[in-house]
PDB file of C-alpha atoms in Angstrom:
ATOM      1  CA  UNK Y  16      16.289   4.805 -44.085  1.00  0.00           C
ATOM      2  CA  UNK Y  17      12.940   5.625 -46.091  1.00  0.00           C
ATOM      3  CA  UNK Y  18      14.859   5.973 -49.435  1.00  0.00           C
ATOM      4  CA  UNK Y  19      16.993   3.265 -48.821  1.00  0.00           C
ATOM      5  CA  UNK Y  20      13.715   1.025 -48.377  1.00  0.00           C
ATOM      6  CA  UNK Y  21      12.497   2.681 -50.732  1.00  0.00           C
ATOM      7  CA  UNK Y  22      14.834   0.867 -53.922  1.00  0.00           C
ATOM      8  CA  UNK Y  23      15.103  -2.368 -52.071  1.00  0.00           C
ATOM      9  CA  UNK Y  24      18.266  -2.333 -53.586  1.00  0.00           C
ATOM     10  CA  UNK Y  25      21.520  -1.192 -52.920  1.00  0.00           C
ATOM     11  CA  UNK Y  26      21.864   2.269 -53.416  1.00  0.00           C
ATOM     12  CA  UNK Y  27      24.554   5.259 -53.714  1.00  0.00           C
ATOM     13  CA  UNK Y  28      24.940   8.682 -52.323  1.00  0.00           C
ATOM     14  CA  UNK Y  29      23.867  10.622 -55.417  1.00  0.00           C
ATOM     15  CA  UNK Y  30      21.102   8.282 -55.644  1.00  0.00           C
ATOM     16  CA  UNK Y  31      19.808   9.514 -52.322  1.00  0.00           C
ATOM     17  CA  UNK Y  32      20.603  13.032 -53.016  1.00  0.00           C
ATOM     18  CA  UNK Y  33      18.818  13.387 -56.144  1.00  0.00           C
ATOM     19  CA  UNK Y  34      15.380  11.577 -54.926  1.00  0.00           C
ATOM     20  CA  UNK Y  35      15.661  13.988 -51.563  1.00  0.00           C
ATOM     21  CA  UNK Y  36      16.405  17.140 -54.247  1.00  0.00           C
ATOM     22  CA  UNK Y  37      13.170  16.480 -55.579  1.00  0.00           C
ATOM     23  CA  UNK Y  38      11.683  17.756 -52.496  1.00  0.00           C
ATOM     24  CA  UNK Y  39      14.203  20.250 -50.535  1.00  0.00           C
ATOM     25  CA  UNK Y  40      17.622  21.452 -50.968  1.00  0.00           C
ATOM     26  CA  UNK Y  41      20.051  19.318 -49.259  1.00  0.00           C
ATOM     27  CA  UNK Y  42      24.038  18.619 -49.540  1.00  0.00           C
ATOM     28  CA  UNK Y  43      25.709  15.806 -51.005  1.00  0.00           C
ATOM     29  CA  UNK Y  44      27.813  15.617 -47.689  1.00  0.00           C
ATOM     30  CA  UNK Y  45      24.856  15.715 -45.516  1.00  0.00           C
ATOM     31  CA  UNK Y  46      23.464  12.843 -47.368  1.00  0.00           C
ATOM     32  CA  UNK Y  47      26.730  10.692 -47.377  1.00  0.00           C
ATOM     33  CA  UNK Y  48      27.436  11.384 -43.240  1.00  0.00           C
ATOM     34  CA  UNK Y  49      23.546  10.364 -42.831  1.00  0.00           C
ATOM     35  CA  UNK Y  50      24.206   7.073 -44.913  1.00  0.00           C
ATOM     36  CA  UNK Y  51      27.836   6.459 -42.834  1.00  0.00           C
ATOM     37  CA  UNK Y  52      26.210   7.129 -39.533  1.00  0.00           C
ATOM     38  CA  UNK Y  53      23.663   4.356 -40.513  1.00  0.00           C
ATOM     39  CA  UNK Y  54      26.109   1.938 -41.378  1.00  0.00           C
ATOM     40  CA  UNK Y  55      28.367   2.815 -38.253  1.00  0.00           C
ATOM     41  CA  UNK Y  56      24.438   1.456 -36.553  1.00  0.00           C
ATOM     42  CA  UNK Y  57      24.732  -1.262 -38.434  1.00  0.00           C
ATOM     43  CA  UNK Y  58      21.680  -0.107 -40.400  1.00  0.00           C
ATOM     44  CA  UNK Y  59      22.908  -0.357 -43.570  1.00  0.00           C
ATOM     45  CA  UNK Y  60      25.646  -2.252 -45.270  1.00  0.00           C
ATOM     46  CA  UNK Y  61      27.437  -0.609 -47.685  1.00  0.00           C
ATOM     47  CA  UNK Y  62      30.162  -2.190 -50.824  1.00  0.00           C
ATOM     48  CA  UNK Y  63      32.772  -0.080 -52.225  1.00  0.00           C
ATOM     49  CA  UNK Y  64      31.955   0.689 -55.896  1.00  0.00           C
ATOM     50  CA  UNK Y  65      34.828   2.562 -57.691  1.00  0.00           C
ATOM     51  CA  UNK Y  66      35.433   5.735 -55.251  1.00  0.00           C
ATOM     52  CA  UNK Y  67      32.039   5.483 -53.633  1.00  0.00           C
ATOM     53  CA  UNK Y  68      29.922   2.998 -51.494  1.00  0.00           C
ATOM     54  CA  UNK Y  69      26.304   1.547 -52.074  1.00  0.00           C
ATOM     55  CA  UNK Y  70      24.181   1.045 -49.656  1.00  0.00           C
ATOM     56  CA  UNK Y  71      21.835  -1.470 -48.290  1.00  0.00           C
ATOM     57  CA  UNK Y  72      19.425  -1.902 -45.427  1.00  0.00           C
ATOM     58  CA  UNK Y  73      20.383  -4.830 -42.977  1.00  0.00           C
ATOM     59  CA  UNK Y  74      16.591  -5.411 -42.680  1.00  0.00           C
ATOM     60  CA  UNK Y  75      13.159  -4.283 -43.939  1.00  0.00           C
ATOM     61  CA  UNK Y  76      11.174  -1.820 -42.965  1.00  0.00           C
ATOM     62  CA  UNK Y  77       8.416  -4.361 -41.893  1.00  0.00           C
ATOM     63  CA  UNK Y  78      11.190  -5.848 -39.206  1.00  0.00           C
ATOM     64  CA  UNK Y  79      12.284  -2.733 -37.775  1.00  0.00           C
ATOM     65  CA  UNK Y  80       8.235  -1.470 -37.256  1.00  0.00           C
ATOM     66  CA  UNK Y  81       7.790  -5.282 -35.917  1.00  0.00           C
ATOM     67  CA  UNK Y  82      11.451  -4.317 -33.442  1.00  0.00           C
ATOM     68  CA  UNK Y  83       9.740  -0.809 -32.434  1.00  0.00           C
ATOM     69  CA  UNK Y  84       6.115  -2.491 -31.776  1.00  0.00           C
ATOM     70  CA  UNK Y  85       8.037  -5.748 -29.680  1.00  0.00           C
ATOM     71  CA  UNK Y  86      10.575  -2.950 -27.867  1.00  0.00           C
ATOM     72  CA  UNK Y  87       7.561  -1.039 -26.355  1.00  0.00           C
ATOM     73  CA  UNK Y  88       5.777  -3.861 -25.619  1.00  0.00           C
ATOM     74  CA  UNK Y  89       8.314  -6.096 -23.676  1.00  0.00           C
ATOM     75  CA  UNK Y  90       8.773  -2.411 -21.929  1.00  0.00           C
ATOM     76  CA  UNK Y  91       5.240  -2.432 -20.524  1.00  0.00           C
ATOM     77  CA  UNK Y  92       4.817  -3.213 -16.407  1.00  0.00           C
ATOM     78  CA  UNK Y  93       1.737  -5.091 -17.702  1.00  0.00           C
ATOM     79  CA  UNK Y  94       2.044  -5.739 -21.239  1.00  0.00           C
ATOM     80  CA  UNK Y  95      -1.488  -7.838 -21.627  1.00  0.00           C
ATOM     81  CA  UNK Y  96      -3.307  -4.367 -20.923  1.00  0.00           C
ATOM     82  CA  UNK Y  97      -0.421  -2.638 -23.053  1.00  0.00           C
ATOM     83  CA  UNK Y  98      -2.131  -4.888 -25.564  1.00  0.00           C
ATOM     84  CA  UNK Y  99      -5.326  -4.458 -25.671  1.00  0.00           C
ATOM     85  CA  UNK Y 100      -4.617  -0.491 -25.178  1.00  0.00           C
ATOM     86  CA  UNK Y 101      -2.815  -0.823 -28.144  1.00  0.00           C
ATOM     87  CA  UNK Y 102      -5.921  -2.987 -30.126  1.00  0.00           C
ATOM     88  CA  UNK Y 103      -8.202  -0.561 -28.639  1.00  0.00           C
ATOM     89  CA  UNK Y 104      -6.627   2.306 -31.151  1.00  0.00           C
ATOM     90  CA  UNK Y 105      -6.522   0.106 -34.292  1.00  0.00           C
ATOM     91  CA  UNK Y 106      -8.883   0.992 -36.965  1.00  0.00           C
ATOM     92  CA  UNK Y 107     -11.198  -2.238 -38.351  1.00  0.00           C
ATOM     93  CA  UNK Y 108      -8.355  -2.575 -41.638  1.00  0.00           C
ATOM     94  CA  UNK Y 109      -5.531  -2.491 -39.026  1.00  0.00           C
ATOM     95  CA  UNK Y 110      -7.625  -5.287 -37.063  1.00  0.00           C
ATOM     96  CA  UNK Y 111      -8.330  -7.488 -39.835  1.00  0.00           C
ATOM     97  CA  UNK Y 112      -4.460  -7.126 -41.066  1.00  0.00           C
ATOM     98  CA  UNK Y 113      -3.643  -8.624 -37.684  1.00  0.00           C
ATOM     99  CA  UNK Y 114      -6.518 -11.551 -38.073  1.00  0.00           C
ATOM    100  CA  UNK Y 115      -4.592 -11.993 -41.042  1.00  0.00           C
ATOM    101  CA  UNK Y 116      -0.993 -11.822 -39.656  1.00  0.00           C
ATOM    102  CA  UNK Y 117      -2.010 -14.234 -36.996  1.00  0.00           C
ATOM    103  CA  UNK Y 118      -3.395 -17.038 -38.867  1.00  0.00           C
ATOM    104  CA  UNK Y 119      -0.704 -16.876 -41.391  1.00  0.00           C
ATOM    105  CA  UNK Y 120       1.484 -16.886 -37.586  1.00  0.00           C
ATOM    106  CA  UNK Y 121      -0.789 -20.170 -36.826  1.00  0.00           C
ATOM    107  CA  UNK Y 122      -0.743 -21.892 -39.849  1.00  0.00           C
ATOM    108  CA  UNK Y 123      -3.323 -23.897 -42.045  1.00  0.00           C
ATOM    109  CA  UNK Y 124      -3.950 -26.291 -39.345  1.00  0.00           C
ATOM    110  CA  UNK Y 125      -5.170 -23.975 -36.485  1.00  0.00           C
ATOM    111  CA  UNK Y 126      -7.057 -21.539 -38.526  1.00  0.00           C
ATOM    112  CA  UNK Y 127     -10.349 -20.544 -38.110  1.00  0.00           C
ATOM    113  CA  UNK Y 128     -13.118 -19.187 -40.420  1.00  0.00           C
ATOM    114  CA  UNK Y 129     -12.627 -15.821 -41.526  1.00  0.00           C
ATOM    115  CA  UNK Y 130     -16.463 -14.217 -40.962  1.00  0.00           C
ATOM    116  CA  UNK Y 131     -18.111 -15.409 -37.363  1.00  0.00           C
ATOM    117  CA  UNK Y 132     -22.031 -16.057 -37.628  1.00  0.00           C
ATOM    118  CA  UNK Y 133     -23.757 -13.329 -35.684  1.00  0.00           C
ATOM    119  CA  UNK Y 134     -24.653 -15.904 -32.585  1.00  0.00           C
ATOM    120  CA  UNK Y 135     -20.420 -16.566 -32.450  1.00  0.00           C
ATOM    121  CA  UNK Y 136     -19.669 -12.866 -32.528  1.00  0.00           C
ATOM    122  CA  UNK Y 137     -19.260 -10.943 -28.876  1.00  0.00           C
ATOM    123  CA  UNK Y 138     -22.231  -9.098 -28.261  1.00  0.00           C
ATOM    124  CA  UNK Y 139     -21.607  -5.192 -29.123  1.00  0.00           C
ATOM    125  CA  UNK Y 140     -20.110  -2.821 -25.932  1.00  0.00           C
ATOM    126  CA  UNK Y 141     -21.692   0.203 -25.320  1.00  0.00           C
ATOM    127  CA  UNK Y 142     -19.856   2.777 -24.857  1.00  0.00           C
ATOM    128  CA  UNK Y 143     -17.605   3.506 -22.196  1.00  0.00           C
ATOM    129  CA  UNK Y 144     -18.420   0.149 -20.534  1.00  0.00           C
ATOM    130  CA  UNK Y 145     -15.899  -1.967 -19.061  1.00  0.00           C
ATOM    131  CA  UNK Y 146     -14.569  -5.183 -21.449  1.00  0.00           C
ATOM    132  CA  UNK Y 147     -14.910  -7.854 -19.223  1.00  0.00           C
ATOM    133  CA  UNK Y 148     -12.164 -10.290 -17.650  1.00  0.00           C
ATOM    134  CA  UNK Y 149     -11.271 -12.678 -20.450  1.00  0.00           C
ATOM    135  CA  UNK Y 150     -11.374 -16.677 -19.374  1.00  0.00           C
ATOM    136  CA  UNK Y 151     -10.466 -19.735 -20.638  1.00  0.00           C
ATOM    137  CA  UNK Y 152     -12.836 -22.622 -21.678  1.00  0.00           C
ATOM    138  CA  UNK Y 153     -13.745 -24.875 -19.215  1.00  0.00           C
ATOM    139  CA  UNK Y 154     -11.692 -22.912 -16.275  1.00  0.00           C
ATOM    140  CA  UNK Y 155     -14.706 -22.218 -14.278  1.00  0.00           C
ATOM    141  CA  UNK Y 156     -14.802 -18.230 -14.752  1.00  0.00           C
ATOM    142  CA  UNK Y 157     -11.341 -17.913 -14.004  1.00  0.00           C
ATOM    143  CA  UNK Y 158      -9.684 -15.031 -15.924  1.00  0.00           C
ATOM    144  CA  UNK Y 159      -6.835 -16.472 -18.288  1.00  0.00           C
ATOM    145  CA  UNK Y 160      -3.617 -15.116 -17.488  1.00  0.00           C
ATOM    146  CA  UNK Y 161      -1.777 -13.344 -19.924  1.00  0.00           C
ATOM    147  CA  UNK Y 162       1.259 -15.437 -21.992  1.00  0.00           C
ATOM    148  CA  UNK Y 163       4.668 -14.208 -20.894  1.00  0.00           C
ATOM    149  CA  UNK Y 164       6.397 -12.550 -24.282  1.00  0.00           C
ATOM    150  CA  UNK Y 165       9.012 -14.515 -26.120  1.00  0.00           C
ATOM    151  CA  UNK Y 166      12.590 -14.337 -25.578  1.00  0.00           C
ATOM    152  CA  UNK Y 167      13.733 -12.019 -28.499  1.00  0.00           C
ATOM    153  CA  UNK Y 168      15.249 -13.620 -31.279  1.00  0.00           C
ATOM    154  CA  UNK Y 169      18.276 -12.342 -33.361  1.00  0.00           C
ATOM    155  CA  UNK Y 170      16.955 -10.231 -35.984  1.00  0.00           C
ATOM    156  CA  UNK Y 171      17.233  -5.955 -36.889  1.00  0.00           C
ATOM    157  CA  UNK Y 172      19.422  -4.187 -34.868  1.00  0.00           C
ATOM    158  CA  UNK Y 173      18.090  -2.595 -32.053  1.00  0.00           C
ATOM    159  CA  UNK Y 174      15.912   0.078 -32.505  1.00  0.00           C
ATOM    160  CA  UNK Y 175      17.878   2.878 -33.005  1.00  0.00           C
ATOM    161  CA  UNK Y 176      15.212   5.298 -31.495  1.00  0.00           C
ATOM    162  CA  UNK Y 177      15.893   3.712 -27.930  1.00  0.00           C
ATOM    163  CA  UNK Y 178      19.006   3.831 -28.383  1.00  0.00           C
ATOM    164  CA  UNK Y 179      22.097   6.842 -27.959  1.00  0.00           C
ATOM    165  CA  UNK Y 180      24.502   7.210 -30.112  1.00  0.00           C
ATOM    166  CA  UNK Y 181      27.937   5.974 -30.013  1.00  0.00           C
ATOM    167  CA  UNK Y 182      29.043   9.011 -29.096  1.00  0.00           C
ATOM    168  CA  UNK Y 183      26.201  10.299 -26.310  1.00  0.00           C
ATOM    169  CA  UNK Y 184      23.957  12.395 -28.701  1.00  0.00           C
TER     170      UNK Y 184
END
């Protein structure tokens, strides 16, 4: 799937072959069952062109990594702490791309400024100390309760690394 994502485009066997030649030795027919066993997963899409096929990706790379990240987190027995497990190992660019992702998410009217003064920001951690229960404004000290996740929309297949083949492998 990486060198179909790669063109963004539909592409063709020899295509494939010659950008993986680069790298290793590999055989057209190896290539082409690859390619048909994606398209079999409805990964790809693929056009008859003369005696061959091109093929394209059903969906981007961006959806499928957005399919993986929702399929292990609807997974979770408790996916709030799943979350902020999962937070916990981002580095500061992968946090800020998700401050990012979730006020374009939002929209203009809900967003927020981008840089908290110092008084706004949380008060720094030390290490190995506990975060504390997270509450909502004027619920008394309550802890918030985490949002059940969305019903899953049509999009990507499903992730083909949860899945089993067609035929058991």
């Amino acid at each position: 799937m990486s060198r179909v994502w790669k063109w963004n485009r539909p592409v063709t066997v020899r295509e494939v072959l010659e950008d993986l030649q680069k790298e290793r030795s590999i055989a057209y027919t190896t290539v082409m069952t690859v390619l048909d066993n994606l398209h079999q997963k409805g990964w790809v899409r693929r056009e008859a062109e003369g005696r061959a096929y091109r093929y394209e990706a059903v969906s981007t790379r961006a959806a499928y990594a957005a399919a993986l990240m929702n399929d292990a987190w609807s997974q979770s027995d408790n996916p709030a702490a799943a979350l902020v497990a999962f937070f916990g190992m981002m580095s500061e660019e992968q946090r800020q791309a998700l401050r990012d992702a979730v006020r374009i998410v939002q929209g203009p009217e809900t967003q927020e400024p981008t840089e908290p003064s110092e008084s706004a920001r949380p008060a720094e951690r030390p290490e190995g100390a506990e975060r504390p229960e997270r509450t909502e404004p004027g619920e008394g000290g309550t802890p918030a309760e985490p949002a059940e996740p969305a019903e899953p929309r049509e999009g990507p297949p499903e992730n083909p690394a949860s899945a089993q083949d067609r035929d058991g492998r």
